[in-house]
mmCIF file of C-alpha atoms in Angstrom:
data_model
loop_
_atom_site.group_PDB
_atom_site.id
_atom_site.type_symbol
_atom_site.label_atom_id
_atom_site.label_comp_id
_atom_site.label_asym_id
_atom_site.label_seq_id
_atom_site.Cartn_x
_atom_site.Cartn_y
_atom_site.Cartn_z
ATOM 1 C CA UNK A 1 -13.780 -8.913 26.649
ATOM 2 C CA UNK A 2 -13.179 -10.319 30.139
ATOM 3 C CA UNK A 3 -10.501 -11.902 32.250
ATOM 4 C CA UNK A 4 -10.123 -13.166 35.846
ATOM 5 C CA UNK A 5 -13.740 -13.375 36.788
ATOM 6 C CA UNK A 6 -16.132 -10.630 35.771
ATOM 7 C CA UNK A 7 -13.703 -7.748 35.259
ATOM 8 C CA UNK A 8 -14.016 -6.191 31.814
ATOM 9 C CA UNK A 9 -11.097 -4.874 29.778
ATOM 10 C CA UNK A 10 -11.842 -1.443 28.351
ATOM 11 C CA UNK A 11 -9.100 -1.453 25.749
ATOM 12 C CA UNK A 12 -7.945 1.626 23.843
ATOM 13 C CA UNK A 13 -5.786 1.698 20.716
ATOM 14 C CA UNK A 14 -4.150 4.560 18.813
ATOM 15 C CA UNK A 15 -3.367 4.095 15.114
ATOM 16 C CA UNK A 16 -0.901 6.678 13.832
ATOM 17 C CA UNK A 17 0.433 7.657 10.417
ATOM 18 C CA UNK A 18 -0.844 8.437 6.955
ATOM 19 C CA UNK A 19 0.134 10.954 4.294
ATOM 20 C CA UNK A 20 -0.718 8.707 1.344
ATOM 21 C CA UNK A 21 -3.386 6.177 0.491
ATOM 22 C CA UNK A 22 -0.734 3.483 0.812
ATOM 23 C CA UNK A 23 -0.605 4.205 4.535
ATOM 24 C CA UNK A 24 -4.189 5.288 5.193
ATOM 25 C CA UNK A 25 -6.186 2.462 3.637
ATOM 26 C CA UNK A 26 -4.221 -0.321 5.388
ATOM 27 C CA UNK A 27 -4.632 1.619 8.660
ATOM 28 C CA UNK A 28 -8.395 1.747 8.188
ATOM 29 C CA UNK A 29 -8.429 -1.957 7.267
ATOM 30 C CA UNK A 30 -6.596 -2.735 10.514
ATOM 31 C CA UNK A 31 -9.056 -0.640 12.525
ATOM 32 C CA UNK A 32 -11.979 -2.440 10.899
ATOM 33 C CA UNK A 33 -10.399 -5.816 11.687
ATOM 34 C CA UNK A 34 -9.918 -4.816 15.337
ATOM 35 C CA UNK A 35 -13.589 -3.861 15.523
ATOM 36 C CA UNK A 36 -14.615 -7.179 13.956
ATOM 37 C CA UNK A 37 -12.734 -9.066 16.662
ATOM 38 C CA UNK A 38 -13.857 -6.829 19.531
ATOM 39 C CA UNK A 39 -16.255 -3.991 18.822
ATOM 40 C CA UNK A 40 -15.794 -2.606 22.344
ATOM 41 C CA UNK A 41 -12.199 -1.482 21.722
ATOM 42 C CA UNK A 42 -11.931 2.299 21.428
ATOM 43 C CA UNK A 43 -9.811 3.464 18.484
ATOM 44 C CA UNK A 44 -8.273 6.890 17.938
ATOM 45 C CA UNK A 45 -6.318 7.866 14.830
ATOM 46 C CA UNK A 46 -3.467 10.373 14.905
ATOM 47 C CA UNK A 47 -2.417 11.923 11.601
ATOM 48 C CA UNK A 48 -0.656 14.952 10.165
ATOM 49 C CA UNK A 49 -2.534 18.221 9.795
ATOM 50 C CA UNK A 50 -3.446 19.009 6.197
ATOM 51 C CA UNK A 51 -2.816 15.480 4.934
ATOM 52 C CA UNK A 52 -5.421 13.247 3.336
ATOM 53 C CA UNK A 53 -5.960 11.112 6.448
ATOM 54 C CA UNK A 54 -7.714 14.084 8.086
ATOM 55 C CA UNK A 55 -10.488 13.571 5.513
ATOM 56 C CA UNK A 56 -10.396 9.833 4.770
ATOM 57 C CA UNK A 57 -10.367 8.566 8.358
ATOM 58 C CA UNK A 58 -13.546 10.422 9.472
ATOM 59 C CA UNK A 59 -15.219 9.220 6.271
ATOM 60 C CA UNK A 60 -14.488 5.693 7.484
ATOM 61 C CA UNK A 61 -16.172 6.451 10.801
ATOM 62 C CA UNK A 62 -13.190 7.022 13.092
ATOM 63 C CA UNK A 63 -12.031 9.989 15.141
ATOM 64 C CA UNK A 64 -8.676 11.551 14.236
ATOM 65 C CA UNK A 65 -6.416 14.175 15.802
ATOM 66 C CA UNK A 66 -3.823 15.983 13.680
ATOM 67 C CA UNK A 67 -0.226 16.824 14.586
ATOM 68 C CA UNK A 68 1.565 19.835 13.031
ATOM 69 C CA UNK A 69 4.309 17.544 11.713
ATOM 70 C CA UNK A 70 5.696 17.497 8.179
ATOM 71 C CA UNK A 71 8.527 15.751 6.408
ATOM 72 C CA UNK A 72 11.962 17.006 5.502
ATOM 73 C CA UNK A 73 12.345 17.859 1.819
ATOM 74 C CA UNK A 74 15.266 16.151 0.113
ATOM 75 C CA UNK A 75 16.291 19.473 -1.403
ATOM 76 C CA UNK A 76 17.136 22.701 0.418
ATOM 77 C CA UNK A 77 13.893 24.629 1.033
ATOM 78 C CA UNK A 78 12.564 27.246 3.437
ATOM 79 C CA UNK A 79 10.066 24.653 4.640
ATOM 80 C CA UNK A 80 12.905 22.612 6.119
ATOM 81 C CA UNK A 81 13.738 25.506 8.442
ATOM 82 C CA UNK A 82 10.376 25.085 10.177
ATOM 83 C CA UNK A 83 10.798 21.332 10.680
ATOM 84 C CA UNK A 84 12.416 21.482 14.174
ATOM 85 C CA UNK A 85 9.616 23.743 15.443
ATOM 86 C CA UNK A 86 6.930 21.459 13.994
ATOM 87 C CA UNK A 87 8.646 18.426 15.482
ATOM 88 C CA UNK A 88 8.790 19.937 18.977
ATOM 89 C CA UNK A 89 5.137 21.001 18.784
ATOM 90 C CA UNK A 90 4.174 17.541 17.548
ATOM 91 C CA UNK A 91 6.058 15.799 20.343
ATOM 92 C CA UNK A 92 4.348 17.991 22.929
ATOM 93 C CA UNK A 93 0.912 17.372 21.433
ATOM 94 C CA UNK A 94 1.615 13.646 21.085
ATOM 95 C CA UNK A 95 2.510 13.525 24.773
ATOM 96 C CA UNK A 96 -0.799 15.162 25.658
ATOM 97 C CA UNK A 97 -2.713 12.716 23.454
ATOM 98 C CA UNK A 98 -1.100 9.711 25.149
ATOM 99 C CA UNK A 99 -1.777 11.197 28.584
ATOM 100 C CA UNK A 100 -5.407 12.035 27.842
ATOM 101 C CA UNK A 101 -6.445 8.979 25.819
ATOM 102 C CA UNK A 102 -4.412 6.446 27.850
ATOM 103 C CA UNK A 103 -3.978 3.846 25.092
ATOM 104 C CA UNK A 104 -3.146 0.209 25.787
ATOM 105 C CA UNK A 105 -1.347 -0.050 22.450
ATOM 106 C CA UNK A 106 -0.138 2.341 19.752
ATOM 107 C CA UNK A 107 0.232 1.308 16.121
ATOM 108 C CA UNK A 108 2.438 3.037 13.561
ATOM 109 C CA UNK A 109 1.620 2.471 9.884
ATOM 110 C CA UNK A 110 4.176 4.892 8.437
ATOM 111 C CA UNK A 111 3.932 8.552 7.562
ATOM 112 C CA UNK A 112 4.887 11.740 9.359
ATOM 113 C CA UNK A 113 2.624 11.338 12.393
ATOM 114 C CA UNK A 114 3.876 7.898 13.410
ATOM 115 C CA UNK A 115 7.186 9.102 14.824
ATOM 116 C CA UNK A 116 6.066 11.529 17.574
ATOM 117 C CA UNK A 117 3.168 9.446 18.873
ATOM 118 C CA UNK A 118 5.137 6.177 18.859
ATOM 119 C CA UNK A 119 8.077 7.861 20.563
ATOM 120 C CA UNK A 120 5.857 9.234 23.324
ATOM 121 C CA UNK A 121 4.133 5.897 23.791
ATOM 122 C CA UNK A 122 7.416 4.022 24.089
ATOM 123 C CA UNK A 123 8.751 6.509 26.622
ATOM 124 C CA UNK A 124 5.706 5.681 28.803
ATOM 125 C CA UNK A 125 6.014 1.911 28.331
ATOM 126 C CA UNK A 126 2.877 1.655 26.208
ATOM 127 C CA UNK A 127 3.242 -1.280 23.767
ATOM 128 C CA UNK A 128 3.913 -0.177 20.197
ATOM 129 C CA UNK A 129 3.315 -2.181 17.033
ATOM 130 C CA UNK A 130 4.948 -1.180 13.747
ATOM 131 C CA UNK A 131 3.261 -2.125 10.484
ATOM 132 C CA UNK A 132 6.074 -1.899 7.936
ATOM 133 C CA UNK A 133 4.535 -2.069 4.461
ATOM 134 C CA UNK A 134 7.680 -1.941 2.336
ATOM 135 C CA UNK A 135 10.645 -4.207 1.746
ATOM 136 C CA UNK A 136 12.811 -1.389 3.076
ATOM 137 C CA UNK A 137 12.386 0.133 6.521
ATOM 138 C CA UNK A 138 12.407 3.916 6.764
ATOM 139 C CA UNK A 139 14.567 5.781 9.264
ATOM 140 C CA UNK A 140 11.751 6.410 11.763
ATOM 141 C CA UNK A 141 10.742 2.753 11.913
ATOM 142 C CA UNK A 142 14.360 1.631 12.240
ATOM 143 C CA UNK A 143 14.795 3.972 15.211
ATOM 144 C CA UNK A 144 11.539 2.863 16.844
ATOM 145 C CA UNK A 145 11.847 -0.821 15.965
ATOM 146 C CA UNK A 146 14.211 -1.812 18.746
ATOM 147 C CA UNK A 147 11.696 -0.750 21.408
ATOM 148 C CA UNK A 148 8.560 -2.033 19.679
ATOM 149 C CA UNK A 149 6.482 -4.917 21.024
ATOM 150 C CA UNK A 150 5.881 -6.373 17.573
ATOM 151 C CA UNK A 151 6.812 -5.503 13.983
ATOM 152 C CA UNK A 152 4.369 -6.718 11.343
ATOM 153 C CA UNK A 153 6.075 -6.956 7.953
ATOM 154 C CA UNK A 154 5.011 -7.725 4.395
ATOM 155 C CA UNK A 155 8.316 -9.002 3.006
ATOM 156 C CA UNK A 156 10.833 -11.658 3.995
ATOM 157 C CA UNK A 157 14.381 -10.904 5.161
ATOM 158 C CA UNK A 158 13.433 -7.869 7.257
ATOM 159 C CA UNK A 159 15.873 -9.019 9.960
ATOM 160 C CA UNK A 160 18.333 -6.625 8.344
ATOM 161 C CA UNK A 161 16.304 -3.731 9.760
ATOM 162 C CA UNK A 162 14.586 -5.107 12.863
ATOM 163 C CA UNK A 163 15.252 -7.536 15.731
ATOM 164 C CA UNK A 164 14.354 -11.006 14.451
ATOM 165 C CA UNK A 165 12.365 -12.005 17.531
ATOM 166 C CA UNK A 166 9.995 -9.047 17.110
ATOM 167 C CA UNK A 167 9.100 -9.709 13.460
ATOM 168 C CA UNK A 168 5.746 -11.169 12.414
ATOM 169 C CA UNK A 169 5.307 -11.906 8.694
ATOM 170 C CA UNK A 170 1.675 -10.822 8.309
ATOM 171 C CA UNK A 171 1.585 -9.177 4.888
ATOM 172 C CA UNK A 172 -0.186 -5.901 4.093
ATOM 173 C CA UNK A 173 -3.918 -5.395 4.574
ATOM 174 C CA UNK A 174 -5.688 -5.034 1.215
ATOM 175 C CA UNK A 175 -9.245 -4.947 -0.098
ATOM 176 C CA UNK A 176 -10.906 -8.339 0.131
ATOM 177 C CA UNK A 177 -12.927 -8.092 -3.087
ATOM 178 C CA UNK A 178 -9.937 -9.223 -5.159
ATOM 179 C CA UNK A 179 -10.168 -12.830 -4.037
ATOM 180 C CA UNK A 180 -12.087 -15.450 -6.060
ATOM 181 C CA UNK A 181 -11.437 -13.542 -9.273
ATOM 182 C CA UNK A 182 -12.456 -16.457 -11.484
ATOM 183 C CA UNK A 183 -16.068 -15.843 -10.509
ATOM 184 C CA UNK A 184 -15.771 -12.240 -11.663
ATOM 185 C CA UNK A 185 -14.157 -12.829 -15.071
ATOM 186 C CA UNK A 186 -17.259 -13.249 -17.233
ATOM 187 C CA UNK A 187 -18.885 -10.136 -15.818
ATOM 188 C CA UNK A 188 -15.599 -8.217 -16.161
ATOM 189 C CA UNK A 189 -15.235 -9.083 -19.853
ATOM 190 C CA UNK A 190 -18.810 -7.972 -20.453
ATOM 191 C CA UNK A 191 -18.260 -4.745 -18.501
ATOM 192 C CA UNK A 192 -15.215 -3.788 -20.560
ATOM 193 C CA UNK A 193 -16.519 -5.149 -23.865
ATOM 194 C CA UNK A 194 -13.557 -7.492 -24.263
ATOM 195 C CA UNK A 195 -13.275 -10.810 -26.074
ATOM 196 C CA UNK A 196 -12.391 -13.916 -24.060
ATOM 197 C CA UNK A 197 -10.060 -15.228 -26.789
ATOM 198 C CA UNK A 198 -7.680 -12.225 -26.684
ATOM 199 C CA UNK A 199 -5.245 -11.481 -23.871
ATOM 200 C CA UNK A 200 -5.680 -8.410 -21.681
ATOM 201 C CA UNK A 201 -2.905 -6.124 -20.417
ATOM 202 C CA UNK A 202 -3.666 -3.717 -17.572
ATOM 203 C CA UNK A 203 -1.291 -0.775 -17.072
ATOM 204 C CA UNK A 204 -1.659 1.541 -14.086
ATOM 205 C CA UNK A 205 0.510 4.007 -12.222
ATOM 206 C CA UNK A 206 -1.711 4.960 -9.301
ATOM 207 C CA UNK A 207 -4.550 7.443 -9.023
ATOM 208 C CA UNK A 208 -2.388 10.411 -10.046
ATOM 209 C CA UNK A 209 -0.565 8.543 -12.786
ATOM 210 C CA UNK A 210 3.050 7.794 -13.681
ATOM 211 C CA UNK A 211 4.731 9.763 -16.468
ATOM 212 C CA UNK A 212 7.129 6.958 -17.389
ATOM 213 C CA UNK A 213 4.350 4.392 -17.811
ATOM 214 C CA UNK A 214 2.252 6.804 -19.843
ATOM 215 C CA UNK A 215 5.102 7.732 -22.165
ATOM 216 C CA UNK A 216 6.058 4.067 -22.540
ATOM 217 C CA UNK A 217 2.502 3.219 -23.550
ATOM 218 C CA UNK A 218 2.297 6.146 -25.947
ATOM 219 C CA UNK A 219 5.456 4.858 -27.635
ATOM 220 C CA UNK A 220 4.038 1.409 -28.348
ATOM 221 C CA UNK A 221 0.399 0.801 -27.500
ATOM 222 C CA UNK A 222 -0.345 0.351 -31.213
ATOM 223 C CA UNK A 223 2.146 -2.521 -31.221
ATOM 224 C CA UNK A 224 0.102 -4.269 -28.526
ATOM 225 C CA UNK A 225 -3.138 -3.791 -30.435
ATOM 226 C CA UNK A 226 -1.511 -5.067 -33.623
ATOM 227 C CA UNK A 227 -0.606 -8.250 -31.717
ATOM 228 C CA UNK A 228 -4.262 -8.724 -30.748
ATOM 229 C CA UNK A 229 -3.753 -7.684 -27.105
ATOM 230 C CA UNK A 230 -6.605 -5.817 -25.420
ATOM 231 C CA UNK A 231 -5.470 -2.945 -23.202
ATOM 232 C CA UNK A 232 -6.777 -1.080 -20.160
ATOM 233 C CA UNK A 233 -4.530 1.944 -19.723
ATOM 234 C CA UNK A 234 -5.084 3.901 -16.526
ATOM 235 C CA UNK A 235 -3.344 7.212 -17.107
ATOM 236 C CA UNK A 236 -4.057 8.863 -13.748
ATOM 237 C CA UNK A 237 -6.100 12.025 -13.498
ATOM 238 C CA UNK A 238 -3.162 14.390 -14.187
ATOM 239 C CA UNK A 239 -2.415 12.809 -17.566
ATOM 240 C CA UNK A 240 -5.841 11.661 -18.745
ATOM 241 C CA UNK A 241 -6.790 14.654 -20.880
ATOM 242 C CA UNK A 242 -3.571 14.528 -22.898
ATOM 243 C CA UNK A 243 -3.567 10.792 -23.586
ATOM 244 C CA UNK A 244 -7.294 10.536 -24.077
ATOM 245 C CA UNK A 245 -7.026 13.131 -26.867
ATOM 246 C CA UNK A 246 -4.269 11.074 -28.496
ATOM 247 C CA UNK A 247 -5.581 7.546 -27.931
ATOM 248 C CA UNK A 248 -9.191 7.778 -26.726
ATOM 249 C CA UNK A 249 -12.357 6.470 -28.361
ATOM 250 C CA UNK A 250 -10.720 3.264 -29.578
ATOM 251 C CA UNK A 251 -12.714 0.798 -27.499
ATOM 252 C CA UNK A 252 -13.735 -1.170 -30.622
ATOM 253 C CA UNK A 253 -10.038 -1.877 -31.226
ATOM 254 C CA UNK A 254 -9.671 -3.170 -27.670
ATOM 255 C CA UNK A 255 -8.144 -0.056 -26.055
ATOM 256 C CA UNK A 256 -9.636 1.676 -23.013
ATOM 257 C CA UNK A 257 -7.900 4.864 -21.858
ATOM 258 C CA UNK A 258 -9.227 5.791 -18.406
ATOM 259 C CA UNK A 259 -8.192 8.230 -15.662
ATOM 260 C CA UNK A 260 -8.885 5.840 -12.801
ATOM 261 C CA UNK A 261 -10.304 2.369 -12.180
ATOM 262 C CA UNK A 262 -12.712 2.161 -9.251
ATOM 263 C CA UNK A 263 -13.652 -1.496 -9.602
ATOM 264 C CA UNK A 264 -10.193 -3.052 -9.528
ATOM 265 C CA UNK A 265 -11.615 -6.538 -8.971
ATOM 266 C CA UNK A 266 -13.282 -6.570 -12.404
ATOM 267 C CA UNK A 267 -10.023 -5.526 -14.080
ATOM 268 C CA UNK A 268 -7.827 -7.950 -12.163
ATOM 269 C CA UNK A 269 -10.309 -10.718 -13.030
ATOM 270 C CA UNK A 270 -9.787 -10.279 -16.785
ATOM 271 C CA UNK A 271 -6.080 -9.345 -16.830
ATOM 272 C CA UNK A 272 -3.454 -11.718 -18.195
ATOM 273 C CA UNK A 273 -0.611 -9.252 -17.571
ATOM 274 C CA UNK A 274 -0.365 -6.291 -15.197
ATOM 275 C CA UNK A 275 2.154 -3.453 -15.418
ATOM 276 C CA UNK A 276 2.445 -1.334 -12.272
ATOM 277 C CA UNK A 277 4.659 0.709 -10.027
ATOM 278 C CA UNK A 278 6.054 -1.159 -7.019
ATOM 279 C CA UNK A 279 4.196 0.489 -4.161
ATOM 280 C CA UNK A 280 3.629 -1.782 -1.177
ATOM 281 C CA UNK A 281 -0.161 -1.747 -1.403
ATOM 282 C CA UNK A 282 -0.238 -2.471 -5.147
ATOM 283 C CA UNK A 283 2.160 -5.378 -4.741
ATOM 284 C CA UNK A 284 0.121 -6.865 -1.888
ATOM 285 C CA UNK A 285 -3.011 -6.719 -4.045
ATOM 286 C CA UNK A 286 -1.235 -8.325 -6.990
ATOM 287 C CA UNK A 287 0.027 -11.127 -4.743
ATOM 288 C CA UNK A 288 -3.519 -11.811 -3.589
ATOM 289 C CA UNK A 289 -4.807 -11.673 -7.159
ATOM 290 C CA UNK A 290 -1.986 -13.959 -8.349
ATOM 291 C CA UNK A 291 -1.377 -12.063 -11.570
ATOM 292 C CA UNK A 292 1.673 -12.171 -13.867
ATOM 293 C CA UNK A 293 3.215 -8.780 -13.207
ATOM 294 C CA UNK A 294 5.804 -6.420 -14.651
ATOM 295 C CA UNK A 295 6.982 -3.917 -12.035
ATOM 296 C CA UNK A 296 8.438 -0.525 -12.967
ATOM 297 C CA UNK A 297 9.608 0.963 -9.639
ATOM 298 C CA UNK A 298 9.347 4.709 -9.222
ATOM 299 C CA UNK A 299 12.762 6.333 -8.685
ATOM 300 C CA UNK A 300 11.112 9.322 -6.971
ATOM 301 C CA UNK A 301 10.579 7.731 -3.555
ATOM 302 C CA UNK A 302 12.550 7.727 -0.306
ATOM 303 C CA UNK A 303 15.591 5.441 -0.290
ATOM 304 C CA UNK A 304 14.477 3.910 -3.607
ATOM 305 C CA UNK A 305 12.206 1.607 -1.587
ATOM 306 C CA UNK A 306 10.063 0.634 -4.577
ATOM 307 C CA UNK A 307 13.056 -1.066 -6.203
ATOM 308 C CA UNK A 308 13.587 -2.998 -2.972
ATOM 309 C CA UNK A 309 9.894 -3.959 -2.955
ATOM 310 C CA UNK A 310 10.167 -5.183 -6.551
ATOM 311 C CA UNK A 311 13.378 -7.126 -5.960
ATOM 312 C CA UNK A 312 11.734 -9.040 -3.113
ATOM 313 C CA UNK A 313 9.434 -10.521 -5.778
ATOM 314 C CA UNK A 314 11.953 -10.758 -8.600
ATOM 315 C CA UNK A 315 14.349 -12.738 -6.388
ATOM 316 C CA UNK A 316 11.770 -15.523 -6.037
ATOM 317 C CA UNK A 317 10.625 -15.426 -9.693
ATOM 318 C CA UNK A 318 7.331 -13.776 -8.740
ATOM 319 C CA UNK A 319 7.572 -10.708 -11.010
ATOM 320 C CA UNK A 320 9.499 -9.143 -13.887
ATOM 321 C CA UNK A 321 11.444 -5.935 -13.241
ATOM 322 C CA UNK A 322 11.813 -3.114 -15.757
ATOM 323 C CA UNK A 323 13.874 -0.151 -14.619
ATOM 324 C CA UNK A 324 12.213 3.241 -14.918
ATOM 325 C CA UNK A 325 15.061 4.602 -17.018
ATOM 326 C CA UNK A 326 14.673 1.728 -19.522
ATOM 327 C CA UNK A 327 10.887 1.506 -19.637
ATOM 328 C CA UNK A 328 10.293 3.835 -22.595
ATOM 329 C CA UNK A 329 12.501 1.620 -24.744
ATOM 330 C CA UNK A 330 11.716 -1.908 -23.584
ATOM 331 C CA UNK A 331 8.413 -2.050 -21.661
ATOM 332 C CA UNK A 332 6.207 -2.782 -24.692
ATOM 333 C CA UNK A 333 8.520 -5.605 -25.798
ATOM 334 C CA UNK A 334 8.475 -7.066 -22.271
ATOM 335 C CA UNK A 335 4.660 -7.080 -22.334
ATOM 336 C CA UNK A 336 4.661 -8.800 -25.738
ATOM 337 C CA UNK A 337 7.266 -11.347 -24.604
ATOM 338 C CA UNK A 338 5.199 -12.242 -21.548
ATOM 339 C CA UNK A 339 1.978 -12.374 -23.550
ATOM 340 C CA UNK A 340 3.553 -14.971 -25.847
ATOM 341 C CA UNK A 341 5.072 -17.097 -23.054
ATOM 342 C CA UNK A 342 2.376 -19.161 -21.324
ATOM 343 C CA UNK A 343 4.910 -21.042 -19.186
ATOM 344 C CA UNK A 344 6.461 -17.835 -17.853
ATOM 345 C CA UNK A 345 3.072 -16.352 -16.990
ATOM 346 C CA UNK A 346 2.081 -19.540 -15.170
ATOM 347 C CA UNK A 347 5.348 -19.522 -13.213
ATOM 348 C CA UNK A 348 4.937 -15.873 -12.213
ATOM 349 C CA UNK A 349 1.348 -16.476 -11.146
ATOM 350 C CA UNK A 350 2.304 -19.518 -9.057
ATOM 351 C CA UNK A 351 5.195 -17.756 -7.342
ATOM 352 C CA UNK A 352 3.419 -14.477 -6.592
ATOM 353 C CA UNK A 353 0.466 -16.339 -5.033
ATOM 354 C CA UNK A 354 2.894 -17.879 -2.522
ATOM 355 C CA UNK A 355 3.507 -14.370 -1.151
ATOM 356 C CA UNK A 356 -0.196 -13.618 -0.657
ATOM 357 C CA UNK A 357 -1.445 -12.962 2.866
ATOM 358 C CA UNK A 358 -5.247 -12.825 2.646
ATOM 359 C CA UNK A 359 -5.703 -12.612 6.430
ATOM 360 C CA UNK A 360 -3.197 -9.792 6.952
ATOM 361 C CA UNK A 361 -5.565 -7.273 8.551
ATOM 362 C CA UNK A 362 -6.955 -9.831 10.988
ATOM 363 C CA UNK A 363 -3.485 -11.156 11.896
ATOM 364 C CA UNK A 364 -2.185 -7.631 12.539
ATOM 365 C CA UNK A 365 -5.290 -6.794 14.559
ATOM 366 C CA UNK A 366 -4.806 -9.876 16.726
ATOM 367 C CA UNK A 367 -1.199 -8.870 17.456
ATOM 368 C CA UNK A 368 -2.398 -5.400 18.478
ATOM 369 C CA UNK A 369 -5.139 -6.764 20.726
ATOM 370 C CA UNK A 370 -2.752 -9.221 22.403
ATOM 371 C CA UNK A 371 -0.322 -6.399 23.178
ATOM 372 C CA UNK A 372 -3.161 -4.194 24.463
ATOM 373 C CA UNK A 373 -4.505 -6.969 26.705
ATOM 374 C CA UNK A 374 -1.053 -7.579 28.191
ATOM 375 C CA UNK A 375 -0.667 -3.866 28.921
ATOM 376 C CA UNK A 376 -4.130 -3.660 30.511
ATOM 377 C CA UNK A 377 -3.379 -6.611 32.812
ATOM 378 C CA UNK A 378 -0.037 -5.094 33.771
ATOM 379 C CA UNK A 379 -1.593 -1.725 34.595
ATOM 380 C CA UNK A 380 -4.591 -3.159 36.459
#
């Protein structure tokens, strides 16, 4: 990349955050998009020691440095007593990283490590870009947002948390294999042994599983089968053994009980109804897939942000909301109601597709590169 004659910009970018797949995989997607636009840009990840990013990021081909940071537990624990020490150590190490690497832009995707590195970057006038994945901004991002160069969001009405002129509605980066699902339907039906003349319900609560969804299904999965609905029930690895013993080996009836689905595209392609938690990444995928969706937000997340994520869709008739506390009683009936209402499913599909942002990773990457270029020109 060049400007003003033959001078070359040697741009450097730090991507910080992690802790969960919902933060890590979008971060890697952003890094890949940056490399697609300009392969010469040097990228360094900064994560939290002992968290999954320290494994997943190197697997994706990127270098990562860990900070000794951790979160504050919402209950009183001995671990909370060590938080101030970890924070100070992390701030010192983050300062050294910024000094040594000399980034032209720093990106925060959420997670423990974002705070210290973004704070240090802002104090040295390095442009910072926040990628806020949820419909609710966490405390760290709200603190950092006022001094950010750009805030890339996935939901409307984020002006409540951030300065309006800094917001860019980019969406969340998601896997690209879930587009053009119609082409994948025939193969998906064959793969799962399903009939094309029966509806398919897909229920999943993440890779680990969701107790509420599993108990709700256990209470009424037979009701779905009796109504000729085919079911893919992803229990999560923690719950698979229990529910497979109770409901496994019933594929001929149209029921698949599985611990985890690797090929999500094949399942999305054949699904008429999806039941899921309301994590930011799951919602972004469902928007791109355009599927009629019932969301059951987890109550066990910071600031109840999954309910806020779900309401962003419910408020524009793009999803159905079932509260976690009510799911065991009403979820099966909600699935049956939606299965028997073609008009409602069509409306949900139409509305949720309007929220899809298929070019999210590239749009975020372009914002990062623009900020990095401006910083390079200013410094040189």
